Amino acid sequence: MSASAPPNRLTTAIGTLVSYDSDLREKRRKTIFGCIIVAILFVLSGWIAEAQPDVLIDKAGAFFNYIGDILHLDSGDLVFEAPGEWFWGLRRWLLSLGETLLMAYAGTFLGTFAAFALCFFATDNFCVSRLGKFCTLRFLEFARTVPDLVFALIFVIAFGLGPIPGVLAIAIHTMGALGKLFAEVVENIDPKPVEGIAAAGGSRLAQIRYGALPQVLSNFVSYALLRFEVNVRSAAVLGFVGAGGIGFTLLIAIRKFYNSDVSAILLMIIVTVMLIDYGTEKVRHRLIGREKHA
Amino acid sequence: MSITMGEPRSAMLSLDADGLRRHAALLRPDTAGRLVTSLSAAAMIAGLIGSLAYLGFSFTAIFVGLQRIGGIVAWMLPPDPQTWDNTRFYFHALGETLGIAFMGTLGAALFAFPLSFLAARNIVPNLIVHILTRRMFDTIRGVDALIWALIWINVVGLGPFAGVLALVTSDFGALGKLFSEAIETADAKPVEGVTSCGGGTFAGVRFGVIPQLLPVVLGQLLYFFESNVRSAAVLGIVGAGGIGLPLSEMIRTDEWQQVSFIIIMMLVTVSVIDLISSRLRLSIIGPAPV
């Protein structure tokens, strides 16, 4: 801008408007371009995934009929009218639901423990060597990228049918997911307590125990609880590949059209998941609250 | 600091003693707290051992299983699809997986977006509508995509389309909840501005809420697409299309070299997708807001 003649207010305003207009037009062009790309991808993926809108429209009624079917007993009554008959297998189902929860618990515990042991090797502040950090990170990435159901499929071959492959699959997946999160938490801690302990002659283990751990523990527990919620959901379907839990019962019920059983088991799973979400949320809020008070 | 080099040592010591006296509460061992911590840790470990025992874990089972795992890993090397036909088939299945994930994410968003406004208290103040839509989202969300896949297979038959519909349904619940929460936390001032200029409810939503909402929504969609690529990869195990079908078949027929080939394909695809989508997210949302 030249200092000799102060610009007219009107021209400044018009200049602003013009540049705003061109900015807006530029933004709109980008938006339209993005929409076109998304539309092309949508059509392309519809073609690859053999989407059949006509079949869907044809069968949309069938979907809602199915929802209706699973809410009816064999006698034709609505399930709510005869809860005793609806939940005829309650004892058996509760047992396998309990097994599912135990699988989620054991898998989360083992996975969290492994993640805890490994995460310090994957951080800049505590790693033993760059190469060790790189290898740990890649290993964790592998463990969380391969879906737990695939691990379960392989473990079922190795360990045989039953909950053992399920627990191990959950543990490995949890280790991968939590290891990365834990390492990020540890990298973001305040370095001063660690330096203090190092200055007082503390070993690496002492630095972790007294410098890092008090800062990260509540975060770790909070992440582990979140993971537990996720794991309850995935434990419920691990039975699809024979890895224990309620999934196998559900699979049989859906495949063989034991309609009212499907709704009963689904209801049990949904209620359990909701209760656990609610409970862990309560615990997490208390943990976070305690951290704030300290 | 009140202590300088010249002052006698005793002053420093007395200051130390003074500090110790004043912060005695901090220095006293927290016996009750420690007891609670160690008891709950003991209870958790006992729970772990108990559940492992109940689930049939034993040293022999683990030992034998690990040995077999070792054998399987040895058989997996080197990864090899064996024939050119297989390779082509796997790449097609991988494309199918990506297609299922993309269509599932976008379809779920198309259904969830309008309905999420119903579940947002600041747009629709009616408590009954709010609770009903939220419960519906929660119920649908509570059922895993694999279960939805089984149900949709009963309706539209085996194939990738059932997988698409499964992702659409399960993500519909999750996205609906996230979107409505994003709407509820949107800043009310732009809406007030639009209303004060004479705009109606619709104009308020269109020019007041949606501009705040879109970056959040797009960011979440990218996250969901990433996670859906992983979900779509296993939908094939129950027969809903994608790479899961050949993968589970190869595992069941002991074709371990092909299994490792497919797993490596999946790993590469997932990390490429993660890379692309984190770039896209940065360009949409911009660097993290302060």
PDB file of N, CA, C and O in Angstrom, chain A residues 38 41-42 45-46 48-49 51-52 59 63 66 99 102 105 142 145 147 149-150 153 155 158-159 163-164 167 233 240-241 250-251 254-255 257 270 274, chain B residues 44 47-48 51 54-56 65 68-69 95-96 99 102-103 106 138 141 143-144 146-147 150-152 154-155 160-161 234 237-238 247 266-267 270:
ATOM      1  N   VAL A  38     -16.890 -37.951  -4.996  1.00  0.00           N
ATOM      2  CA  VAL A  38     -17.563 -38.872  -4.092  1.00  0.00           C
ATOM      3  C   VAL A  38     -18.662 -39.636  -4.834  1.00  0.00           C
ATOM      4  O   VAL A  38     -18.817 -40.847  -4.673  1.00  0.00           O
ATOM      5  N   LEU A  41     -17.103 -42.304  -6.984  1.00  0.00           N
ATOM      6  CA  LEU A  41     -16.657 -43.418  -6.147  1.00  0.00           C
ATOM      7  C   LEU A  41     -17.845 -44.238  -5.670  1.00  0.00           C
ATOM      8  O   LEU A  41     -17.783 -45.462  -5.582  1.00  0.00           O
ATOM      9  N   PHE A  42     -18.941 -43.548  -5.353  1.00  0.00           N
ATOM     10  CA  PHE A  42     -20.128 -44.242  -4.855  1.00  0.00           C
ATOM     11  C   PHE A  42     -20.666 -45.200  -5.920  1.00  0.00           C
ATOM     12  O   PHE A  42     -20.947 -46.361  -5.650  1.00  0.00           O
ATOM     13  N   SER A  45     -18.211 -48.064  -6.382  1.00  0.00           N
ATOM     14  CA  SER A  45     -18.236 -49.060  -5.312  1.00  0.00           C
ATOM     15  C   SER A  45     -19.555 -49.833  -5.350  1.00  0.00           C
ATOM     16  O   SER A  45     -19.587 -51.018  -5.021  1.00  0.00           O
ATOM     17  N   GLY A  46     -20.622 -49.151  -5.784  1.00  0.00           N
ATOM     18  CA  GLY A  46     -21.885 -49.863  -5.939  1.00  0.00           C
ATOM     19  C   GLY A  46     -21.765 -50.965  -6.980  1.00  0.00           C
ATOM     20  O   GLY A  46     -22.270 -52.075  -6.810  1.00  0.00           O
ATOM     21  N   ILE A  48     -18.885 -52.504  -7.884  1.00  0.00           N
ATOM     22  CA  ILE A  48     -18.016 -53.574  -7.390  1.00  0.00           C
ATOM     23  C   ILE A  48     -18.739 -54.415  -6.336  1.00  0.00           C
ATOM     24  O   ILE A  48     -18.626 -55.635  -6.319  1.00  0.00           O
ATOM     25  N   ALA A  49     -19.484 -53.746  -5.456  1.00  0.00           N
ATOM     26  CA  ALA A  49     -20.137 -54.475  -4.365  1.00  0.00           C
ATOM     27  C   ALA A  49     -21.463 -55.083  -4.802  1.00  0.00           C
ATOM     28  O   ALA A  49     -22.242 -55.534  -3.957  1.00  0.00           O
ATOM     29  N   ALA A  51     -24.259 -53.880  -5.775  1.00  0.00           N
ATOM     30  CA  ALA A  51     -25.449 -53.320  -5.141  1.00  0.00           C
ATOM     31  C   ALA A  51     -26.641 -53.520  -6.068  1.00  0.00           C
ATOM     32  O   ALA A  51     -26.541 -53.322  -7.274  1.00  0.00           O
ATOM     33  N   GLN A  52     -27.740 -53.956  -5.500  1.00  0.00           N
ATOM     34  CA  GLN A  52     -28.948 -54.166  -6.306  1.00  0.00           C
ATOM     35  C   GLN A  52     -30.094 -53.398  -5.680  1.00  0.00           C
ATOM     36  O   GLN A  52     -30.838 -53.962  -4.881  1.00  0.00           O
ATOM     37  N   LYS A  59     -37.082 -56.365  -1.462  1.00  0.00           N
ATOM     38  CA  LYS A  59     -36.978 -57.135  -0.231  1.00  0.00           C
ATOM     39  C   LYS A  59     -37.063 -56.281   1.024  1.00  0.00           C
ATOM     40  O   LYS A  59     -36.904 -56.804   2.125  1.00  0.00           O
ATOM     41  N   PHE A  63     -37.278 -57.436   5.007  1.00  0.00           N
ATOM     42  CA  PHE A  63     -36.467 -57.098   6.177  1.00  0.00           C
ATOM     43  C   PHE A  63     -37.362 -56.796   7.370  1.00  0.00           C
ATOM     44  O   PHE A  63     -37.165 -57.335   8.463  1.00  0.00           O
ATOM     45  N   TYR A  66     -38.945 -59.769   8.640  1.00  0.00           N
ATOM     46  CA  TYR A  66     -38.037 -60.570   9.458  1.00  0.00           C
ATOM     47  C   TYR A  66     -37.984 -60.027  10.878  1.00  0.00           C
ATOM     48  O   TYR A  66     -38.046 -60.792  11.844  1.00  0.00           O
ATOM     49  N   GLU A  99     -19.805 -66.518  29.772  1.00  0.00           N
ATOM     50  CA  GLU A  99     -18.537 -66.916  29.162  1.00  0.00           C
ATOM     51  C   GLU A  99     -17.993 -65.796  28.268  1.00  0.00           C
ATOM     52  O   GLU A  99     -16.800 -65.486  28.289  1.00  0.00           O
ATOM     53  N   LEU A 102     -16.477 -63.161  30.451  1.00  0.00           N
ATOM     54  CA  LEU A 102     -15.187 -63.600  30.985  1.00  0.00           C
ATOM     55  C   LEU A 102     -14.112 -63.530  29.907  1.00  0.00           C
ATOM     56  O   LEU A 102     -12.978 -63.122  30.165  1.00  0.00           O
ATOM     57  N   TYR A 105     -13.130 -60.009  29.552  1.00  0.00           N
ATOM     58  CA  TYR A 105     -12.341 -59.575  30.703  1.00  0.00           C
ATOM     59  C   TYR A 105     -10.913 -60.110  30.618  1.00  0.00           C
ATOM     60  O   TYR A 105      -9.943 -59.342  30.707  1.00  0.00           O
ATOM     61  N   PHE A 142       0.819 -54.285  13.413  1.00  0.00           N
ATOM     62  CA  PHE A 142       0.376 -55.576  12.872  1.00  0.00           C
ATOM     63  C   PHE A 142      -0.729 -56.156  13.746  1.00  0.00           C
ATOM     64  O   PHE A 142      -1.763 -56.617  13.253  1.00  0.00           O
ATOM     65  N   THR A 145      -3.995 -54.209  13.197  1.00  0.00           N
ATOM     66  CA  THR A 145      -4.569 -54.106  11.855  1.00  0.00           C
ATOM     67  C   THR A 145      -5.224 -55.411  11.423  1.00  0.00           C
ATOM     68  O   THR A 145      -6.249 -55.398  10.763  1.00  0.00           O
ATOM     69  N   PRO A 147      -7.725 -58.051  11.808  1.00  0.00           N
ATOM     70  CA  PRO A 147      -8.929 -58.082  12.636  1.00  0.00           C
ATOM     71  C   PRO A 147      -8.896 -59.253  13.630  1.00  0.00           C
ATOM     72  O   PRO A 147      -8.329 -60.297  13.333  1.00  0.00           O
ATOM     73  N   LEU A 149     -11.112 -61.216  14.442  1.00  0.00           N
ATOM     74  CA  LEU A 149     -11.795 -62.410  13.936  1.00  0.00           C
ATOM     75  C   LEU A 149     -10.849 -63.285  13.110  1.00  0.00           C
ATOM     76  O   LEU A 149     -10.961 -64.514  13.113  1.00  0.00           O
ATOM     77  N   VAL A 150      -9.904 -62.648  12.421  1.00  0.00           N
ATOM     78  CA  VAL A 150      -8.938 -63.416  11.631  1.00  0.00           C
ATOM     79  C   VAL A 150      -7.972 -64.154  12.558  1.00  0.00           C
ATOM     80  O   VAL A 150      -7.683 -65.339  12.357  1.00  0.00           O
ATOM     81  N   LEU A 153      -9.836 -67.078  13.833  1.00  0.00           N
ATOM     82  CA  LEU A 153      -9.909 -68.169  12.851  1.00  0.00           C
ATOM     83  C   LEU A 153      -8.636 -69.011  12.881  1.00  0.00           C
ATOM     84  O   LEU A 153      -8.686 -70.244  12.875  1.00  0.00           O
ATOM     85  N   PHE A 155      -6.343 -69.132  15.338  1.00  0.00           N
ATOM     86  CA  PHE A 155      -6.146 -69.769  16.638  1.00  0.00           C
ATOM     87  C   PHE A 155      -7.074 -70.950  16.837  1.00  0.00           C
ATOM     88  O   PHE A 155      -6.744 -71.886  17.566  1.00  0.00           O
ATOM     89  N   ALA A 158      -5.278 -73.770  15.651  1.00  0.00           N
ATOM     90  CA  ALA A 158      -4.148 -74.168  16.485  1.00  0.00           C
ATOM     91  C   ALA A 158      -4.586 -74.689  17.847  1.00  0.00           C
ATOM     92  O   ALA A 158      -4.051 -75.681  18.334  1.00  0.00           O
ATOM     93  N   PHE A 159      -5.560 -74.007  18.487  1.00  0.00           N
ATOM     94  CA  PHE A 159      -5.917 -74.362  19.862  1.00  0.00           C
ATOM     95  C   PHE A 159      -7.196 -75.187  19.942  1.00  0.00           C
ATOM     96  O   PHE A 159      -7.576 -75.618  21.016  1.00  0.00           O
ATOM     97  N   PRO A 163     -13.261 -71.256  23.980  1.00  0.00           N
ATOM     98  CA  PRO A 163     -12.966 -69.858  24.318  1.00  0.00           C
ATOM     99  C   PRO A 163     -11.485 -69.479  24.287  1.00  0.00           C
ATOM    100  O   PRO A 163     -11.172 -68.301  24.225  1.00  0.00           O
ATOM    101  N   ILE A 164     -10.569 -70.460  24.327  1.00  0.00           N
ATOM    102  CA  ILE A 164      -9.144 -70.093  24.388  1.00  0.00           C
ATOM    103  C   ILE A 164      -8.725 -69.240  23.178  1.00  0.00           C
ATOM    104  O   ILE A 164      -8.147 -68.168  23.349  1.00  0.00           O
ATOM    105  N   VAL A 167     -10.093 -65.669  23.593  1.00  0.00           N
ATOM    106  CA  VAL A 167      -9.369 -64.827  24.553  1.00  0.00           C
ATOM    107  C   VAL A 167      -8.060 -64.340  23.952  1.00  0.00           C
ATOM    108  O   VAL A 167      -7.723 -63.153  24.033  1.00  0.00           O
ATOM    109  N   ARG A 233     -18.315 -56.309  22.871  1.00  0.00           N
ATOM    110  CA  ARG A 233     -19.018 -56.430  21.590  1.00  0.00           C
ATOM    111  C   ARG A 233     -18.358 -57.469  20.697  1.00  0.00           C
ATOM    112  O   ARG A 233     -19.027 -58.290  20.075  1.00  0.00           O
ATOM    113  N   PHE A 240     -18.949 -66.839  16.123  1.00  0.00           N
ATOM    114  CA  PHE A 240     -19.271 -67.124  14.726  1.00  0.00           C
ATOM    115  C   PHE A 240     -18.222 -68.023  14.085  1.00  0.00           C
ATOM    116  O   PHE A 240     -18.518 -68.767  13.164  1.00  0.00           O
ATOM    117  N   VAL A 241     -16.964 -67.908  14.546  1.00  0.00           N
ATOM    118  CA  VAL A 241     -15.923 -68.759  13.982  1.00  0.00           C
ATOM    119  C   VAL A 241     -15.552 -69.876  14.950  1.00  0.00           C
ATOM    120  O   VAL A 241     -14.536 -70.530  14.788  1.00  0.00           O
ATOM    121  N   LEU A 250     -26.085 -67.749  18.786  1.00  0.00           N
ATOM    122  CA  LEU A 250     -26.787 -66.780  17.947  1.00  0.00           C
ATOM    123  C   LEU A 250     -26.697 -67.169  16.475  1.00  0.00           C
ATOM    124  O   LEU A 250     -27.691 -67.120  15.741  1.00  0.00           O
ATOM    125  N   LEU A 251     -25.493 -67.586  16.051  1.00  0.00           N
ATOM    126  CA  LEU A 251     -25.289 -67.990  14.652  1.00  0.00           C
ATOM    127  C   LEU A 251     -26.252 -69.114  14.273  1.00  0.00           C
ATOM    128  O   LEU A 251     -26.940 -69.049  13.249  1.00  0.00           O
ATOM    129  N   ILE A 254     -29.835 -67.808  14.030  1.00  0.00           N
ATOM    130  CA  ILE A 254     -30.144 -67.038  12.820  1.00  0.00           C
ATOM    131  C   ILE A 254     -30.180 -67.948  11.600  1.00  0.00           C
ATOM    132  O   ILE A 254     -31.104 -67.887  10.786  1.00  0.00           O
ATOM    133  N   ARG A 255     -29.186 -68.846  11.480  1.00  0.00           N
ATOM    134  CA  ARG A 255     -29.103 -69.701  10.302  1.00  0.00           C
ATOM    135  C   ARG A 255     -30.287 -70.647  10.211  1.00  0.00           C
ATOM    136  O   ARG A 255     -30.744 -70.977   9.127  1.00  0.00           O
ATOM    137  N   PHE A 257     -33.267 -70.191  11.537  1.00  0.00           N
ATOM    138  CA  PHE A 257     -34.552 -69.498  11.654  1.00  0.00           C
ATOM    139  C   PHE A 257     -35.292 -69.851  12.948  1.00  0.00           C
ATOM    140  O   PHE A 257     -36.498 -70.044  12.921  1.00  0.00           O
ATOM    141  N   ILE A 270     -27.715 -56.747  23.733  1.00  0.00           N
ATOM    142  CA  ILE A 270     -27.838 -55.285  23.731  1.00  0.00           C
ATOM    143  C   ILE A 270     -27.889 -54.741  25.153  1.00  0.00           C
ATOM    144  O   ILE A 270     -27.192 -53.777  25.495  1.00  0.00           O
ATOM    145  N   MET A 274     -25.165 -52.285  26.904  1.00  0.00           N
ATOM    146  CA  MET A 274     -25.562 -50.981  27.439  1.00  0.00           C
ATOM    147  C   MET A 274     -25.158 -50.850  28.905  1.00  0.00           C
ATOM    148  O   MET A 274     -24.635 -49.815  29.326  1.00  0.00           O
TER     149      MET A 274
ATOM    150  N   MET B  44      -8.601 -58.088  40.851  1.00  0.00           N
ATOM    151  CA  MET B  44      -8.612 -58.187  39.396  1.00  0.00           C
ATOM    152  C   MET B  44      -7.777 -59.372  38.924  1.00  0.00           C
ATOM    153  O   MET B  44      -8.165 -60.095  38.009  1.00  0.00           O
ATOM    154  N   GLY B  47      -9.602 -62.459  39.588  1.00  0.00           N
ATOM    155  CA  GLY B  47     -10.634 -62.602  38.567  1.00  0.00           C
ATOM    156  C   GLY B  47     -10.063 -63.149  37.276  1.00  0.00           C
ATOM    157  O   GLY B  47     -10.655 -64.028  36.627  1.00  0.00           O
ATOM    158  N   LEU B  48      -8.891 -62.642  36.923  1.00  0.00           N
ATOM    159  CA  LEU B  48      -8.257 -63.106  35.683  1.00  0.00           C
ATOM    160  C   LEU B  48      -7.947 -64.598  35.779  1.00  0.00           C
ATOM    161  O   LEU B  48      -8.299 -65.377  34.884  1.00  0.00           O
ATOM    162  N   SER B  51     -11.112 -66.648  35.702  1.00  0.00           N
ATOM    163  CA  SER B  51     -11.780 -66.780  34.403  1.00  0.00           C
ATOM    164  C   SER B  51     -10.944 -67.620  33.446  1.00  0.00           C
ATOM    165  O   SER B  51     -11.498 -68.388  32.653  1.00  0.00           O
ATOM    166  N   TYR B  54     -11.713 -71.089  34.341  1.00  0.00           N
ATOM    167  CA  TYR B  54     -13.069 -71.460  33.929  1.00  0.00           C
ATOM    168  C   TYR B  54     -13.132 -71.673  32.422  1.00  0.00           C
ATOM    169  O   TYR B  54     -13.843 -72.559  31.935  1.00  0.00           O
ATOM    170  N   LEU B  55     -12.394 -70.857  31.653  1.00  0.00           N
ATOM    171  CA  LEU B  55     -12.470 -70.945  30.199  1.00  0.00           C
ATOM    172  C   LEU B  55     -11.635 -72.091  29.641  1.00  0.00           C
ATOM    173  O   LEU B  55     -11.536 -72.260  28.436  1.00  0.00           O
ATOM    174  N   GLY B  56     -11.007 -72.863  30.527  1.00  0.00           N
ATOM    175  CA  GLY B  56     -10.313 -74.066  30.057  1.00  0.00           C
ATOM    176  C   GLY B  56      -8.865 -73.863  29.704  1.00  0.00           C
ATOM    177  O   GLY B  56      -8.272 -74.689  29.006  1.00  0.00           O
ATOM    178  N   GLY B  65      -0.840 -75.538  21.652  1.00  0.00           N
ATOM    179  CA  GLY B  65      -1.324 -74.543  20.697  1.00  0.00           C
ATOM    180  C   GLY B  65      -0.193 -73.705  20.139  1.00  0.00           C
ATOM    181  O   GLY B  65      -0.127 -73.458  18.934  1.00  0.00           O
ATOM    182  N   ARG B  68       1.704 -75.500  17.574  1.00  0.00           N
ATOM    183  CA  ARG B  68       0.997 -75.521  16.282  1.00  0.00           C
ATOM    184  C   ARG B  68       1.092 -74.173  15.598  1.00  0.00           C
ATOM    185  O   ARG B  68       1.236 -74.094  14.379  1.00  0.00           O
ATOM    186  N   ILE B  69       0.981 -73.070  16.390  1.00  0.00           N
ATOM    187  CA  ILE B  69       1.122 -71.728  15.797  1.00  0.00           C
ATOM    188  C   ILE B  69       2.477 -71.609  15.116  1.00  0.00           C
ATOM    189  O   ILE B  69       2.593 -71.084  14.004  1.00  0.00           O
ATOM    190  N   GLY B  95     -11.001 -55.240  -3.838  1.00  0.00           N
ATOM    191  CA  GLY B  95     -11.771 -54.122  -4.361  1.00  0.00           C
ATOM    192  C   GLY B  95     -13.193 -54.151  -3.839  1.00  0.00           C
ATOM    193  O   GLY B  95     -13.755 -53.122  -3.468  1.00  0.00           O
ATOM    194  N   GLU B  96     -13.749 -55.358  -3.788  1.00  0.00           N
ATOM    195  CA  GLU B  96     -15.102 -55.528  -3.260  1.00  0.00           C
ATOM    196  C   GLU B  96     -15.162 -55.028  -1.818  1.00  0.00           C
ATOM    197  O   GLU B  96     -16.100 -54.321  -1.438  1.00  0.00           O
ATOM    198  N   GLY B  99     -15.205 -51.363  -1.795  1.00  0.00           N
ATOM    199  CA  GLY B  99     -16.517 -50.910  -2.251  1.00  0.00           C
ATOM    200  C   GLY B  99     -17.554 -51.023  -1.156  1.00  0.00           C
ATOM    201  O   GLY B  99     -18.341 -50.097  -0.921  1.00  0.00           O
ATOM    202  N   PHE B 102     -16.905 -48.287   1.433  1.00  0.00           N
ATOM    203  CA  PHE B 102     -17.251 -46.942   0.982  1.00  0.00           C
ATOM    204  C   PHE B 102     -18.755 -46.754   0.922  1.00  0.00           C
ATOM    205  O   PHE B 102     -19.311 -45.798   1.450  1.00  0.00           O
ATOM    206  N   MET B 103     -19.425 -47.705   0.265  1.00  0.00           N
ATOM    207  CA  MET B 103     -20.870 -47.589   0.128  1.00  0.00           C
ATOM    208  C   MET B 103     -21.558 -47.659   1.477  1.00  0.00           C
ATOM    209  O   MET B 103     -22.524 -46.931   1.733  1.00  0.00           O
ATOM    210  N   LEU B 106     -21.025 -44.221   3.325  1.00  0.00           N
ATOM    211  CA  LEU B 106     -21.788 -43.124   2.737  1.00  0.00           C
ATOM    212  C   LEU B 106     -23.293 -43.359   2.900  1.00  0.00           C
ATOM    213  O   LEU B 106     -24.043 -42.438   3.235  1.00  0.00           O
ATOM    214  N   ASP B 138     -29.188 -46.250  19.820  1.00  0.00           N
ATOM    215  CA  ASP B 138     -28.426 -47.092  20.748  1.00  0.00           C
ATOM    216  C   ASP B 138     -28.673 -48.568  20.489  1.00  0.00           C
ATOM    217  O   ASP B 138     -27.746 -49.376  20.524  1.00  0.00           O
ATOM    218  N   ARG B 141     -27.004 -49.618  17.280  1.00  0.00           N
ATOM    219  CA  ARG B 141     -25.561 -49.577  17.479  1.00  0.00           C
ATOM    220  C   ARG B 141     -25.088 -50.769  18.314  1.00  0.00           C
ATOM    221  O   ARG B 141     -23.964 -51.240  18.159  1.00  0.00           O
ATOM    222  N   VAL B 143     -25.929 -53.758  18.166  1.00  0.00           N
ATOM    223  CA  VAL B 143     -25.819 -55.017  17.432  1.00  0.00           C
ATOM    224  C   VAL B 143     -24.639 -54.902  16.462  1.00  0.00           C
ATOM    225  O   VAL B 143     -24.563 -53.946  15.687  1.00  0.00           O
ATOM    226  N   ASP B 144     -23.739 -55.841  16.531  1.00  0.00           N
ATOM    227  CA  ASP B 144     -22.519 -55.794  15.722  1.00  0.00           C
ATOM    228  C   ASP B 144     -22.826 -55.925  14.228  1.00  0.00           C
ATOM    229  O   ASP B 144     -23.822 -56.541  13.835  1.00  0.00           O
ATOM    230  N   LEU B 146     -21.477 -57.749  12.095  1.00  0.00           N
ATOM    231  CA  LEU B 146     -21.522 -59.148  11.651  1.00  0.00           C
ATOM    232  C   LEU B 146     -22.891 -59.765  11.868  1.00  0.00           C
ATOM    233  O   LEU B 146     -23.353 -60.578  11.064  1.00  0.00           O
ATOM    234  N   ILE B 147     -23.545 -59.397  12.971  1.00  0.00           N
ATOM    235  CA  ILE B 147     -24.884 -59.915  13.232  1.00  0.00           C
ATOM    236  C   ILE B 147     -25.863 -59.347  12.210  1.00  0.00           C
ATOM    237  O   ILE B 147     -26.684 -60.065  11.644  1.00  0.00           O
ATOM    238  N   LEU B 150     -25.546 -61.256   9.045  1.00  0.00           N
ATOM    239  CA  LEU B 150     -26.296 -62.518   9.040  1.00  0.00           C
ATOM    240  C   LEU B 150     -27.771 -62.272   8.771  1.00  0.00           C
ATOM    241  O   LEU B 150     -28.419 -63.011   8.013  1.00  0.00           O
ATOM    242  N   ILE B 151     -28.314 -61.236   9.395  1.00  0.00           N
ATOM    243  CA  ILE B 151     -29.736 -60.935   9.204  1.00  0.00           C
ATOM    244  C   ILE B 151     -29.998 -60.531   7.754  1.00  0.00           C
ATOM    245  O   ILE B 151     -30.934 -61.017   7.110  1.00  0.00           O
ATOM    246  N   TRP B 152     -29.127 -59.652   7.196  1.00  0.00           N
ATOM    247  CA  TRP B 152     -29.341 -59.205   5.813  1.00  0.00           C
ATOM    248  C   TRP B 152     -29.141 -60.339   4.819  1.00  0.00           C
ATOM    249  O   TRP B 152     -29.757 -60.346   3.748  1.00  0.00           O
ATOM    250  N   ASN B 154     -30.145 -63.305   5.323  1.00  0.00           N
ATOM    251  CA  ASN B 154     -31.463 -63.935   5.296  1.00  0.00           C
ATOM    252  C   ASN B 154     -32.425 -63.174   4.394  1.00  0.00           C
ATOM    253  O   ASN B 154     -33.373 -63.744   3.866  1.00  0.00           O
ATOM    254  N   VAL B 155     -32.208 -61.854   4.237  1.00  0.00           N
ATOM    255  CA  VAL B 155     -33.154 -61.042   3.474  1.00  0.00           C
ATOM    256  C   VAL B 155     -32.765 -60.950   1.993  1.00  0.00           C
ATOM    257  O   VAL B 155     -33.576 -61.242   1.115  1.00  0.00           O
ATOM    258  N   PRO B 160     -21.877 -59.513  -1.549  1.00  0.00           N
ATOM    259  CA  PRO B 160     -21.395 -58.247  -0.988  1.00  0.00           C
ATOM    260  C   PRO B 160     -22.505 -57.261  -0.651  1.00  0.00           C
ATOM    261  O   PRO B 160     -22.334 -56.432   0.231  1.00  0.00           O
ATOM    262  N   PHE B 161     -23.630 -57.351  -1.334  1.00  0.00           N
ATOM    263  CA  PHE B 161     -24.688 -56.377  -1.063  1.00  0.00           C
ATOM    264  C   PHE B 161     -25.185 -56.508   0.373  1.00  0.00           C
ATOM    265  O   PHE B 161     -25.471 -55.499   1.040  1.00  0.00           O
ATOM    266  N   VAL B 234     -13.769 -58.639   7.313  1.00  0.00           N
ATOM    267  CA  VAL B 234     -14.184 -59.875   7.995  1.00  0.00           C
ATOM    268  C   VAL B 234     -15.624 -60.263   7.690  1.00  0.00           C
ATOM    269  O   VAL B 234     -16.060 -61.362   8.033  1.00  0.00           O
ATOM    270  N   ILE B 237     -16.414 -63.625   6.196  1.00  0.00           N
ATOM    271  CA  ILE B 237     -16.358 -64.867   6.975  1.00  0.00           C
ATOM    272  C   ILE B 237     -17.758 -65.449   7.145  1.00  0.00           C
ATOM    273  O   ILE B 237     -17.929 -66.664   7.186  1.00  0.00           O
ATOM    274  N   VAL B 238     -18.781 -64.570   7.246  1.00  0.00           N
ATOM    275  CA  VAL B 238     -20.144 -65.095   7.339  1.00  0.00           C
ATOM    276  C   VAL B 238     -20.824 -65.098   5.974  1.00  0.00           C
ATOM    277  O   VAL B 238     -22.022 -65.384   5.893  1.00  0.00           O
ATOM    278  N   LEU B 247     -10.242 -65.576   2.485  1.00  0.00           N
ATOM    279  CA  LEU B 247      -9.345 -65.717   3.632  1.00  0.00           C
ATOM    280  C   LEU B 247      -9.780 -66.871   4.527  1.00  0.00           C
ATOM    281  O   LEU B 247      -8.977 -67.758   4.863  1.00  0.00           O
ATOM    282  N   MET B 266      -4.136 -57.181   2.915  1.00  0.00           N
ATOM    283  CA  MET B 266      -5.007 -56.402   3.792  1.00  0.00           C
ATOM    284  C   MET B 266      -4.217 -55.343   4.555  1.00  0.00           C
ATOM    285  O   MET B 266      -4.650 -54.188   4.656  1.00  0.00           O
ATOM    286  N   LEU B 267      -3.065 -55.755   5.093  1.00  0.00           N
ATOM    287  CA  LEU B 267      -2.259 -54.808   5.883  1.00  0.00           C
ATOM    288  C   LEU B 267      -1.864 -53.612   5.041  1.00  0.00           C
ATOM    289  O   LEU B 267      -1.997 -52.461   5.458  1.00  0.00           O
ATOM    290  N   VAL B 270      -4.929 -51.384   4.266  1.00  0.00           N
ATOM    291  CA  VAL B 270      -5.382 -50.611   5.425  1.00  0.00           C
ATOM    292  C   VAL B 270      -4.422 -49.470   5.708  1.00  0.00           C
ATOM    293  O   VAL B 270      -4.847 -48.336   5.959  1.00  0.00           O
TER     294      VAL B 270
END
